[in-house]
Each structure stands twice: as C-alpha cells, then as structure tokens.
Amino acid sequence: MARATTKRKPPVNQQKRQLIADVNKHSPIAEQYRTIRTNIEYSAIDKEINTLLVTSAGPGEGKSTTASNLAVVMGQNGQRVLLIDSDMRKPTAHYTFGMMNTRGLTNVLSRQQKLEDVVQNTSIENVELLTCGPIPPNPAELLSSKMMEMLLHQASAEYDIVILDTPPVMAVADAQILSNKVDGTIIVTSSGKTDREQIEKTKENLLKVNANILGVVLNNKPVDEKTYYYY
Ligand SMILES: Nc1ncnc2c1ncn2[C@@H]1O[C@H](COP(=O)(O)OP(=O)(O)OP(=O)(O)O)[C@@H](O)[C@H]1O
Ligand SMILES: [Mg+2]
C-alpha cells in the first residue's frame, strides 16, 4: 500500500517573504517605511547617512524585514541602493528577493570575487543586492577585516545608500563590529516581545563601539483596524 506523503512545510527562512513596501506602495505599511526613510534623512545633521546598519537585541524582531523594505522605499525614491546581507549566521535576503545565494559577501571578503561581479540586480528598480554567499565558519573575523572596510568604502562611493542587515546584538558581536564602520545604526524592536532591559543593553553595547544610533523602529505593533485603514 502506498504511503500517504504529507508535504512538509519549508523552514521559516525559505517561506515566501513579502516585500510589503513593493506589493502595495499605497498601503499604510509602505507609508510607515517611507516615514522611517524620511526620519533617517533628517537624522543626518552633520554627515550624510551613506551606510546604514539595521540590528536588534534578539532574534526574529524584524531586522531583515525592515532592512529590505527600507531598501525598497529608498529605491522607489530614486536612490541607488545596495542591500548587503551581512547576517552571516541566518541570511535571508536572497529568499526575500527570490535570488540565488551561491556567491556573495563571503567571496568578496575572502578576496575571491569583486563586489561588481557578485552584486545582483533585484526586481526593484534602483535596488541591488549583495547576498551573504556561503556561510563562513568565522563571520566575526571576516566582518572585522580590512576588506570589509574597503568594501564599504567602495560601495558608499557607488551607491547613494548601503543598507546592512545583521544578526542580533545580544547573540554575537557581528553587529557591534559593523556598527563602528557605518554612518548610522537603527535598532528594531518587536512590540511586546523585546524587553526594555535588552534594548538598554543593546544600546550600551553599540555605544561602547561609538555607533551612531539614529533611532529605534517599533515593529509588529498591533494595529487597530480603524486607524489602519484611516488615510
Ligand atoms: N511587521 C511585521 N508583520 C508581520 N510579520 C512580520 C513583521 N516583521 C517581521 N515579520 C515576520 O517575522 C519573521 C521574522 O522577521 P525577520 O526575519 O525580519 O526578523 P529578523 O530580526 O531578521 O530575524 P533573525 O534574527 O532570524 O534574522 C519573518 O517571518 C517575517 O516575515
Ligand atoms: Mg534576519
């Protein structure tokens, strides 16, 4: 007798991730991302924000969602955007944009490839993506390398804005390492999930390395239907 096969759900990372800001440009959610974009522009008093890091205290708070949707609204605004998936622990940007991840950041940092040879065009106008590439055994070492600095230097000369997705601050040192090399850092918190103490610790850890914290994005805030549909 034939065994019934049940189709297994793909792991969370491989499930289709939606770029809300692209699907519906006029939705209140896309509008929220545009507000964040504007706030970032205005937060640069002395220095233009050319390189922007997105992080959070813990896992699953919405870093990757925020980073990709910000990339979309910035691209829609006519800025040339490079999104770098520098979360070498749990890369997801290639799933979000439906692209291959055979080569990426890892290959550039280990000097096997040049940025221009591995960067990919996305379906979104003005938005290019440097995926993570093969997961390396030593992410922190690669991210703190001179090569990473050179990459950021090159990218900020070629793009209007470079956005870095990173792992959580409270888990590994990667975001801390990178926040010291970029113009600005934003912390994503998840409504009702991130506790205040964790946010404070995250802020402290980032300030210790002289990160320029631009602000906090509150993600997953429950919306009341009435305000949600109110324009
Ligand atoms: N505002 C939101 N509304 C609905 N779903 C969301 C929202 N933000 C994030 N998600 C979903 O929650 C999950 C985690 O989000 P995301 O991958 O952006 O978090 P992350 O901080 O990057 O996680 P990780 O620490 O694993 O890298 C994803 O499946 C994402 O689609
Ligand atoms: Mg992520």
PDB file of C-alpha atoms and ligand atoms in Angstrom:
ATOM      1  CA  MET A   1       0.000   0.000   0.000  1.00  0.00           C
ATOM      2  CA  ALA A   2       1.291   3.378  -0.948  1.00  0.00           C
ATOM      3  CA  ARG A   3       2.157   5.607   1.972  1.00  0.00           C
ATOM      4  CA  ALA A   4       0.444   8.922   2.042  1.00  0.00           C
ATOM      5  CA  THR A   5       3.072  11.596   1.745  1.00  0.00           C
ATOM      6  CA  THR A   6       2.482  14.747   3.616  1.00  0.00           C
ATOM      7  CA  LYS A   7       4.075  17.795   2.135  1.00  0.00           C
ATOM      8  CA  ARG A   8       6.312  19.283   4.767  1.00  0.00           C
ATOM      9  CA  LYS A   9       6.314  22.974   5.381  1.00  0.00           C
ATOM     10  CA  PRO A  10       9.600  24.588   4.325  1.00  0.00           C
ATOM     11  CA  PRO A  11      11.737  26.023   7.114  1.00  0.00           C
ATOM     12  CA  VAL A  12      10.719  29.541   8.113  1.00  0.00           C
ATOM     13  CA  ASN A  13      13.655  31.085   6.293  1.00  0.00           C
ATOM     14  CA  GLN A  14      12.592  29.614   2.997  1.00  0.00           C
ATOM     15  CA  GLN A  15       8.949  30.535   3.242  1.00  0.00           C
ATOM     16  CA  LYS A  16       7.964  33.258   0.856  1.00  0.00           C
ATOM     17  CA  ARG A  17       8.774  36.560   2.407  1.00  0.00           C
ATOM     18  CA  GLN A  18       6.862  39.512   1.119  1.00  0.00           C
ATOM     19  CA  LEU A  19       8.193  42.911   0.350  1.00  0.00           C
ATOM     20  CA  ILE A  20       5.198  44.787   1.648  1.00  0.00           C
ATOM     21  CA  ALA A  21       6.512  48.148   0.519  1.00  0.00           C
ATOM     22  CA  ASP A  22       6.679  46.849  -3.043  1.00  0.00           C
ATOM     23  CA  VAL A  23       3.434  44.884  -3.181  1.00  0.00           C
ATOM     24  CA  ASN A  24       1.334  47.866  -2.280  1.00  0.00           C
ATOM     25  CA  LYS A  25       3.016  51.228  -2.474  1.00  0.00           C
ATOM     26  CA  HIS A  26      -0.047  52.972  -1.098  1.00  0.00           C
ATOM     27  CA  SER A  27      -0.581  50.778   1.949  1.00  0.00           C
ATOM     28  CA  PRO A  28      -0.209  52.311   5.418  1.00  0.00           C
ATOM     29  CA  ILE A  29       2.707  49.910   5.952  1.00  0.00           C
ATOM     30  CA  ALA A  30       4.613  51.245   2.937  1.00  0.00           C
ATOM     31  CA  GLU A  31       3.812  54.717   4.243  1.00  0.00           C
ATOM     32  CA  GLN A  32       5.388  53.791   7.595  1.00  0.00           C
ATOM     33  CA  TYR A  33       8.578  52.697   5.862  1.00  0.00           C
ATOM     34  CA  ARG A  34       8.636  55.976   3.959  1.00  0.00           C
ATOM     35  CA  THR A  35       8.325  57.816   7.261  1.00  0.00           C
ATOM     36  CA  ILE A  36      11.334  55.881   8.583  1.00  0.00           C
ATOM     37  CA  ARG A  37      13.209  56.766   5.385  1.00  0.00           C
ATOM     38  CA  THR A  38      12.449  60.457   5.902  1.00  0.00           C
ATOM     39  CA  ASN A  39      13.445  60.295   9.556  1.00  0.00           C
ATOM     40  CA  ILE A  40      16.771  58.744   8.594  1.00  0.00           C
ATOM     41  CA  GLU A  41      17.369  61.515   6.075  1.00  0.00           C
ATOM     42  CA  TYR A  42      16.643  64.162   8.697  1.00  0.00           C
ATOM     43  CA  SER A  43      18.690  62.469  11.390  1.00  0.00           C
ATOM     44  CA  ALA A  44      21.849  63.276   9.463  1.00  0.00           C
ATOM     45  CA  ILE A  45      22.731  66.678  10.811  1.00  0.00           C
ATOM     46  CA  ASP A  46      26.467  66.858  10.275  1.00  0.00           C
ATOM     47  CA  LYS A  47      27.046  63.985   7.946  1.00  0.00           C
ATOM     48  CA  GLU A  48      25.027  62.361   5.209  1.00  0.00           C
ATOM     49  CA  ILE A  49      23.998  58.784   6.037  1.00  0.00           C
ATOM     50  CA  ASN A  50      25.597  56.731   3.307  1.00  0.00           C
ATOM     51  CA  THR A  51      25.883  53.447   5.135  1.00  0.00           C
ATOM     52  CA  LEU A  52      23.089  52.266   7.412  1.00  0.00           C
ATOM     53  CA  LEU A  53      23.057  49.244   9.696  1.00  0.00           C
ATOM     54  CA  VAL A  54      19.897  47.515  10.874  1.00  0.00           C
ATOM     55  CA  THR A  55      20.036  45.403  14.012  1.00  0.00           C
ATOM     56  CA  SER A  56      18.043  44.363  17.090  1.00  0.00           C
ATOM     57  CA  ALA A  57      18.584  42.963  20.559  1.00  0.00           C
ATOM     58  CA  GLY A  58      17.387  39.430  19.927  1.00  0.00           C
ATOM     59  CA  PRO A  59      16.354  37.144  17.068  1.00  0.00           C
ATOM     60  CA  GLY A  60      13.224  37.459  14.974  1.00  0.00           C
ATOM     61  CA  GLU A  61      12.374  41.045  15.772  1.00  0.00           C
ATOM     62  CA  GLY A  62      12.163  42.168  12.175  1.00  0.00           C
ATOM     63  CA  LYS A  63      15.686  43.279  11.168  1.00  0.00           C
ATOM     64  CA  SER A  64      15.603  41.649   7.746  1.00  0.00           C
ATOM     65  CA  THR A  65      12.040  42.768   7.066  1.00  0.00           C
ATOM     66  CA  THR A  66      12.919  46.349   7.981  1.00  0.00           C
ATOM     67  CA  ALA A  67      16.188  46.335   6.027  1.00  0.00           C
ATOM     68  CA  SER A  68      14.590  45.021   2.810  1.00  0.00           C
ATOM     69  CA  ASN A  69      11.522  47.214   2.936  1.00  0.00           C
ATOM     70  CA  LEU A  70      13.670  50.265   3.620  1.00  0.00           C
ATOM     71  CA  ALA A  71      15.768  49.305   0.594  1.00  0.00           C
ATOM     72  CA  VAL A  72      12.565  49.175  -1.474  1.00  0.00           C
ATOM     73  CA  VAL A  73      11.196  52.566  -0.409  1.00  0.00           C
ATOM     74  CA  MET A  74      14.606  54.169  -0.852  1.00  0.00           C
ATOM     75  CA  GLY A  75      14.874  52.687  -4.351  1.00  0.00           C
ATOM     76  CA  GLN A  76      11.368  53.920  -5.140  1.00  0.00           C
ATOM     77  CA  ASN A  77      12.554  57.336  -4.074  1.00  0.00           C
ATOM     78  CA  GLY A  78      15.194  57.267  -6.803  1.00  0.00           C
ATOM     79  CA  GLN A  79      18.173  56.479  -4.572  1.00  0.00           C
ATOM     80  CA  ARG A  80      20.657  53.895  -5.808  1.00  0.00           C
ATOM     81  CA  VAL A  81      20.540  51.288  -3.052  1.00  0.00           C
ATOM     82  CA  LEU A  82      22.798  48.392  -2.161  1.00  0.00           C
ATOM     83  CA  LEU A  83      21.427  45.954   0.389  1.00  0.00           C
ATOM     84  CA  ILE A  84      24.145  43.802   1.935  1.00  0.00           C
ATOM     85  CA  ASP A  85      23.115  40.660   3.750  1.00  0.00           C
ATOM     86  CA  SER A  86      25.750  40.783   6.445  1.00  0.00           C
ATOM     87  CA  ASP A  87      23.831  38.408   8.666  1.00  0.00           C
ATOM     88  CA  MET A  88      26.213  35.550   8.030  1.00  0.00           C
ATOM     89  CA  ARG A  89      24.521  33.492  10.726  1.00  0.00           C
ATOM     90  CA  LYS A  90      21.000  33.493   9.278  1.00  0.00           C
ATOM     91  CA  PRO A  91      20.995  35.107   5.849  1.00  0.00           C
ATOM     92  CA  THR A  92      17.521  35.637   4.353  1.00  0.00           C
ATOM     93  CA  ALA A  93      17.724  38.499   1.815  1.00  0.00           C
ATOM     94  CA  HIS A  94      18.083  36.084  -1.113  1.00  0.00           C
ATOM     95  CA  TYR A  95      14.785  34.433  -0.144  1.00  0.00           C
ATOM     96  CA  THR A  96      13.074  37.780   0.207  1.00  0.00           C
ATOM     97  CA  PHE A  97      14.148  38.917  -3.250  1.00  0.00           C
ATOM     98  CA  GLY A  98      13.936  35.412  -4.756  1.00  0.00           C
ATOM     99  CA  MET A  99      17.574  35.253  -5.805  1.00  0.00           C
ATOM    100  CA  MET A 100      20.489  32.855  -5.826  1.00  0.00           C
ATOM    101  CA  ASN A 101      22.983  32.856  -2.989  1.00  0.00           C
ATOM    102  CA  THR A 102      25.852  30.913  -4.488  1.00  0.00           C
ATOM    103  CA  ARG A 103      28.247  33.847  -4.284  1.00  0.00           C
ATOM    104  CA  GLY A 104      28.135  36.938  -2.169  1.00  0.00           C
ATOM    105  CA  LEU A 105      29.696  38.849   0.689  1.00  0.00           C
ATOM    106  CA  THR A 106      31.799  35.893   1.883  1.00  0.00           C
ATOM    107  CA  ASN A 107      33.500  35.656  -1.508  1.00  0.00           C
ATOM    108  CA  VAL A 108      34.268  39.378  -1.605  1.00  0.00           C
ATOM    109  CA  LEU A 109      35.675  39.357   1.918  1.00  0.00           C
ATOM    110  CA  SER A 110      37.850  36.350   1.201  1.00  0.00           C
ATOM    111  CA  ARG A 111      39.103  38.119  -1.934  1.00  0.00           C
ATOM    112  CA  GLN A 112      37.796  35.522  -4.357  1.00  0.00           C
ATOM    113  CA  GLN A 113      35.415  37.918  -6.084  1.00  0.00           C
ATOM    114  CA  LYS A 114      34.925  41.608  -6.677  1.00  0.00           C
ATOM    115  CA  LEU A 115      31.809  43.411  -5.479  1.00  0.00           C
ATOM    116  CA  GLU A 116      30.763  44.334  -9.030  1.00  0.00           C
ATOM    117  CA  ASP A 117      30.945  40.688 -10.079  1.00  0.00           C
ATOM    118  CA  VAL A 118      28.710  39.279  -7.350  1.00  0.00           C
ATOM    119  CA  VAL A 119      26.206  42.050  -6.776  1.00  0.00           C
ATOM    120  CA  GLN A 120      22.789  41.257  -8.300  1.00  0.00           C
ATOM    121  CA  ASN A 121      20.005  43.400  -9.700  1.00  0.00           C
ATOM    122  CA  THR A 122      16.719  42.829  -7.922  1.00  0.00           C
ATOM    123  CA  SER A 123      13.231  43.121  -9.377  1.00  0.00           C
ATOM    124  CA  ILE A 124      13.015  46.507  -7.687  1.00  0.00           C
ATOM    125  CA  GLU A 125      14.304  49.437  -9.654  1.00  0.00           C
ATOM    126  CA  ASN A 126      17.454  51.001  -8.161  1.00  0.00           C
ATOM    127  CA  VAL A 127      17.899  48.210  -5.624  1.00  0.00           C
ATOM    128  CA  GLU A 128      20.871  45.871  -5.876  1.00  0.00           C
ATOM    129  CA  LEU A 129      21.644  43.027  -3.521  1.00  0.00           C
ATOM    130  CA  LEU A 130      24.849  41.521  -2.224  1.00  0.00           C
ATOM    131  CA  THR A 131      23.705  38.233  -0.760  1.00  0.00           C
ATOM    132  CA  CYS A 132      25.628  36.565   2.035  1.00  0.00           C
ATOM    133  CA  GLY A 133      27.175  33.823  -0.069  1.00  0.00           C
ATOM    134  CA  PRO A 134      28.347  30.560   1.511  1.00  0.00           C
ATOM    135  CA  ILE A 135      28.115  30.713   5.309  1.00  0.00           C
ATOM    136  CA  PRO A 136      31.680  31.030   6.597  1.00  0.00           C
ATOM    137  CA  PRO A 137      32.996  29.436   9.797  1.00  0.00           C
ATOM    138  CA  ASN A 138      34.362  32.775  11.022  1.00  0.00           C
ATOM    139  CA  PRO A 139      31.822  35.576  10.366  1.00  0.00           C
ATOM    140  CA  ALA A 140      33.123  37.962  13.056  1.00  0.00           C
ATOM    141  CA  GLU A 141      36.647  37.685  11.734  1.00  0.00           C
ATOM    142  CA  LEU A 142      35.586  38.382   8.155  1.00  0.00           C
ATOM    143  CA  LEU A 143      33.367  41.289   9.161  1.00  0.00           C
ATOM    144  CA  SER A 144      36.119  42.938  11.196  1.00  0.00           C
ATOM    145  CA  SER A 145      38.612  42.642   8.348  1.00  0.00           C
ATOM    146  CA  LYS A 146      40.233  45.444   6.412  1.00  0.00           C
ATOM    147  CA  MET A 147      38.499  44.012   3.370  1.00  0.00           C
ATOM    148  CA  MET A 148      35.081  44.778   4.895  1.00  0.00           C
ATOM    149  CA  GLU A 149      36.131  48.391   5.336  1.00  0.00           C
ATOM    150  CA  MET A 150      37.308  48.550   1.758  1.00  0.00           C
ATOM    151  CA  LEU A 151      34.051  47.058   0.572  1.00  0.00           C
ATOM    152  CA  LEU A 152      32.020  49.651   2.479  1.00  0.00           C
ATOM    153  CA  HIS A 153      34.237  52.382   1.135  1.00  0.00           C
ATOM    154  CA  GLN A 154      33.750  51.233  -2.442  1.00  0.00           C
ATOM    155  CA  ALA A 155      30.015  50.652  -2.002  1.00  0.00           C
ATOM    156  CA  SER A 156      29.382  54.050  -0.445  1.00  0.00           C
ATOM    157  CA  ALA A 157      31.103  55.684  -3.396  1.00  0.00           C
ATOM    158  CA  GLU A 158      28.991  53.764  -5.898  1.00  0.00           C
ATOM    159  CA  TYR A 159      25.583  53.830  -4.222  1.00  0.00           C
ATOM    160  CA  ASP A 160      23.545  56.565  -2.576  1.00  0.00           C
ATOM    161  CA  ILE A 161      22.765  54.309   0.359  1.00  0.00           C
ATOM    162  CA  VAL A 162      24.170  50.998   1.564  1.00  0.00           C
ATOM    163  CA  ILE A 163      21.971  49.040   3.990  1.00  0.00           C
ATOM    164  CA  LEU A 164      23.402  46.241   6.128  1.00  0.00           C
ATOM    165  CA  ASP A 165      21.261  43.522   7.635  1.00  0.00           C
ATOM    166  CA  THR A 166      22.963  41.969  10.678  1.00  0.00           C
ATOM    167  CA  PRO A 167      22.491  39.345  13.425  1.00  0.00           C
ATOM    168  CA  PRO A 168      21.150  40.306  16.872  1.00  0.00           C
ATOM    169  CA  VAL A 169      23.444  42.324  19.153  1.00  0.00           C
ATOM    170  CA  MET A 170      22.796  40.200  22.236  1.00  0.00           C
ATOM    171  CA  ALA A 171      23.743  36.978  20.422  1.00  0.00           C
ATOM    172  CA  VAL A 172      27.002  37.702  18.585  1.00  0.00           C
ATOM    173  CA  ALA A 173      29.484  40.545  18.129  1.00  0.00           C
ATOM    174  CA  ASP A 174      28.919  40.999  14.372  1.00  0.00           C
ATOM    175  CA  ALA A 175      26.522  43.961  14.518  1.00  0.00           C
ATOM    176  CA  GLN A 176      28.720  45.694  17.069  1.00  0.00           C
ATOM    177  CA  ILE A 177      31.771  45.201  14.850  1.00  0.00           C
ATOM    178  CA  LEU A 178      29.965  46.614  11.838  1.00  0.00           C
ATOM    179  CA  SER A 179      28.166  49.468  13.589  1.00  0.00           C
ATOM    180  CA  ASN A 180      31.528  51.064  14.159  1.00  0.00           C
ATOM    181  CA  LYS A 181      32.201  51.104  10.402  1.00  0.00           C
ATOM    182  CA  VAL A 182      28.912  52.650   9.234  1.00  0.00           C
ATOM    183  CA  ASP A 183      27.386  56.138   9.380  1.00  0.00           C
ATOM    184  CA  GLY A 184      24.260  55.160  11.278  1.00  0.00           C
ATOM    185  CA  THR A 185      22.572  52.296  13.101  1.00  0.00           C
ATOM    186  CA  ILE A 186      18.906  51.628  13.689  1.00  0.00           C
ATOM    187  CA  ILE A 187      17.579  49.228  16.297  1.00  0.00           C
ATOM    188  CA  VAL A 188      14.442  47.256  15.506  1.00  0.00           C
ATOM    189  CA  THR A 189      12.308  46.230  18.452  1.00  0.00           C
ATOM    190  CA  SER A 190       9.314  43.995  18.375  1.00  0.00           C
ATOM    191  CA  SER A 191       6.234  45.280  20.079  1.00  0.00           C
ATOM    192  CA  GLY A 192       5.503  43.241  23.184  1.00  0.00           C
ATOM    193  CA  LYS A 193       8.494  40.971  22.610  1.00  0.00           C
ATOM    194  CA  THR A 194      11.677  42.923  23.216  1.00  0.00           C
ATOM    195  CA  ASP A 195      12.075  43.829  26.853  1.00  0.00           C
ATOM    196  CA  ARG A 196      13.314  47.184  27.947  1.00  0.00           C
ATOM    197  CA  GLU A 197      16.410  45.855  29.661  1.00  0.00           C
ATOM    198  CA  GLN A 198      17.519  44.090  26.476  1.00  0.00           C
ATOM    199  CA  ILE A 199      17.068  47.286  24.479  1.00  0.00           C
ATOM    200  CA  GLU A 200      19.127  49.217  27.033  1.00  0.00           C
ATOM    201  CA  LYS A 201      21.900  46.595  26.937  1.00  0.00           C
ATOM    202  CA  THR A 202      21.867  46.636  23.145  1.00  0.00           C
ATOM    203  CA  LYS A 203      22.154  50.404  23.142  1.00  0.00           C
ATOM    204  CA  GLU A 204      25.026  50.259  25.641  1.00  0.00           C
ATOM    205  CA  ASN A 205      26.900  47.654  23.581  1.00  0.00           C
ATOM    206  CA  LEU A 206      26.543  49.730  20.455  1.00  0.00           C
ATOM    207  CA  LEU A 207      27.545  52.984  22.129  1.00  0.00           C
ATOM    208  CA  LYS A 208      30.636  51.253  23.532  1.00  0.00           C
ATOM    209  CA  VAL A 209      31.947  50.956  19.993  1.00  0.00           C
ATOM    210  CA  ASN A 210      30.915  54.512  19.114  1.00  0.00           C
ATOM    211  CA  ALA A 211      27.955  53.531  16.982  1.00  0.00           C
ATOM    212  CA  ASN A 212      25.839  56.412  15.772  1.00  0.00           C
ATOM    213  CA  ILE A 213      22.389  55.237  16.857  1.00  0.00           C
ATOM    214  CA  LEU A 214      19.815  57.038  14.732  1.00  0.00           C
ATOM    215  CA  GLY A 215      16.755  55.609  16.415  1.00  0.00           C
ATOM    216  CA  VAL A 216      14.526  52.698  17.193  1.00  0.00           C
ATOM    217  CA  VAL A 217      11.946  51.146  14.900  1.00  0.00           C
ATOM    218  CA  LEU A 218       8.954  49.628  16.635  1.00  0.00           C
ATOM    219  CA  ASN A 219       7.911  46.578  14.641  1.00  0.00           C
ATOM    220  CA  ASN A 220       4.815  44.396  14.940  1.00  0.00           C
ATOM    221  CA  LYS A 221       2.778  46.992  16.705  1.00  0.00           C
ATOM    222  CA  PRO A 222      -0.786  45.676  16.788  1.00  0.00           C
ATOM    223  CA  VAL A 223      -2.924  47.881  14.609  1.00  0.00           C
ATOM    224  CA  ASP A 224      -6.481  48.667  15.283  1.00  0.00           C
ATOM    225  CA  GLU A 225      -8.423  48.213  12.038  1.00  0.00           C
ATOM    226  CA  LYS A 226      -9.929  51.666  12.206  1.00  0.00           C
ATOM    227  CA  THR A 227      -6.625  53.505  12.381  1.00  0.00           C
ATOM    228  CA  TYR A 228      -5.045  51.048   9.974  1.00  0.00           C
ATOM    229  CA  TYR A 229      -7.390  51.970   7.170  1.00  0.00           C
ATOM    230  CA  TYR A 230      -7.536  55.619   8.002  1.00  0.00           C
ATOM    231  CA  TYR A 231      -5.679  57.726   5.482  1.00  0.00           C
TER     232      TYR A 231
HETATM  233  N1  LIG B   1       5.653  43.793  10.942  1.00  0.00           N
HETATM  234  C1  LIG B   1       5.538  42.508  10.632  1.00  0.00           C
HETATM  235  N2  LIG B   1       4.330  41.989  10.376  1.00  0.00           N
HETATM  236  C2  LIG B   1       4.186  40.678  10.081  1.00  0.00           C
HETATM  237  N3  LIG B   1       5.229  39.799  10.017  1.00  0.00           N
HETATM  238  C3  LIG B   1       6.437  40.267  10.275  1.00  0.00           C
HETATM  239  C4  LIG B   1       6.682  41.637  10.592  1.00  0.00           C
HETATM  240  N4  LIG B   1       8.003  41.807  10.803  1.00  0.00           N
HETATM  241  C5  LIG B   1       8.556  40.597  10.629  1.00  0.00           C
HETATM  242  N5  LIG B   1       7.640  39.671  10.310  1.00  0.00           N
HETATM  243  C6  LIG B   1       7.883  38.229  10.072  1.00  0.00           C
HETATM  244  O1  LIG B   1       8.525  37.717  11.246  1.00  0.00           O
HETATM  245  C7  LIG B   1       9.596  36.843  10.911  1.00  0.00           C
HETATM  246  C8  LIG B   1      10.908  37.396  11.453  1.00  0.00           C
HETATM  247  O2  LIG B   1      11.178  38.618  10.801  1.00  0.00           O
HETATM  248  P1  LIG B   1      12.631  38.946  10.259  1.00  0.00           P
HETATM  249  O3  LIG B   1      13.204  37.804   9.527  1.00  0.00           O
HETATM  250  O4  LIG B   1      12.556  40.248   9.563  1.00  0.00           O
HETATM  251  O5  LIG B   1      13.372  39.130  11.656  1.00  0.00           O
HETATM  252  P2  LIG B   1      14.916  39.170  11.939  1.00  0.00           P
HETATM  253  O6  LIG B   1      15.087  40.088  13.095  1.00  0.00           O
HETATM  254  O7  LIG B   1      15.657  39.468  10.705  1.00  0.00           O
HETATM  255  O8  LIG B   1      15.172  37.658  12.390  1.00  0.00           O
HETATM  256  P3  LIG B   1      16.599  36.930  12.584  1.00  0.00           P
HETATM  257  O9  LIG B   1      17.086  37.350  13.932  1.00  0.00           O
HETATM  258  O10 LIG B   1      16.235  35.494  12.495  1.00  0.00           O
HETATM  259  O11 LIG B   1      17.494  37.394  11.470  1.00  0.00           O
HETATM  260  C9  LIG B   1       9.585  36.737   9.385  1.00  0.00           C
HETATM  261  O12 LIG B   1       8.860  35.595   9.002  1.00  0.00           O
HETATM  262  C10 LIG B   1       8.858  37.993   8.930  1.00  0.00           C
HETATM  263  O13 LIG B   1       8.213  37.817   7.684  1.00  0.00           O
HETATM  264 MG    MG B   2      17.194  38.440   9.762  1.00  0.00          MG
END
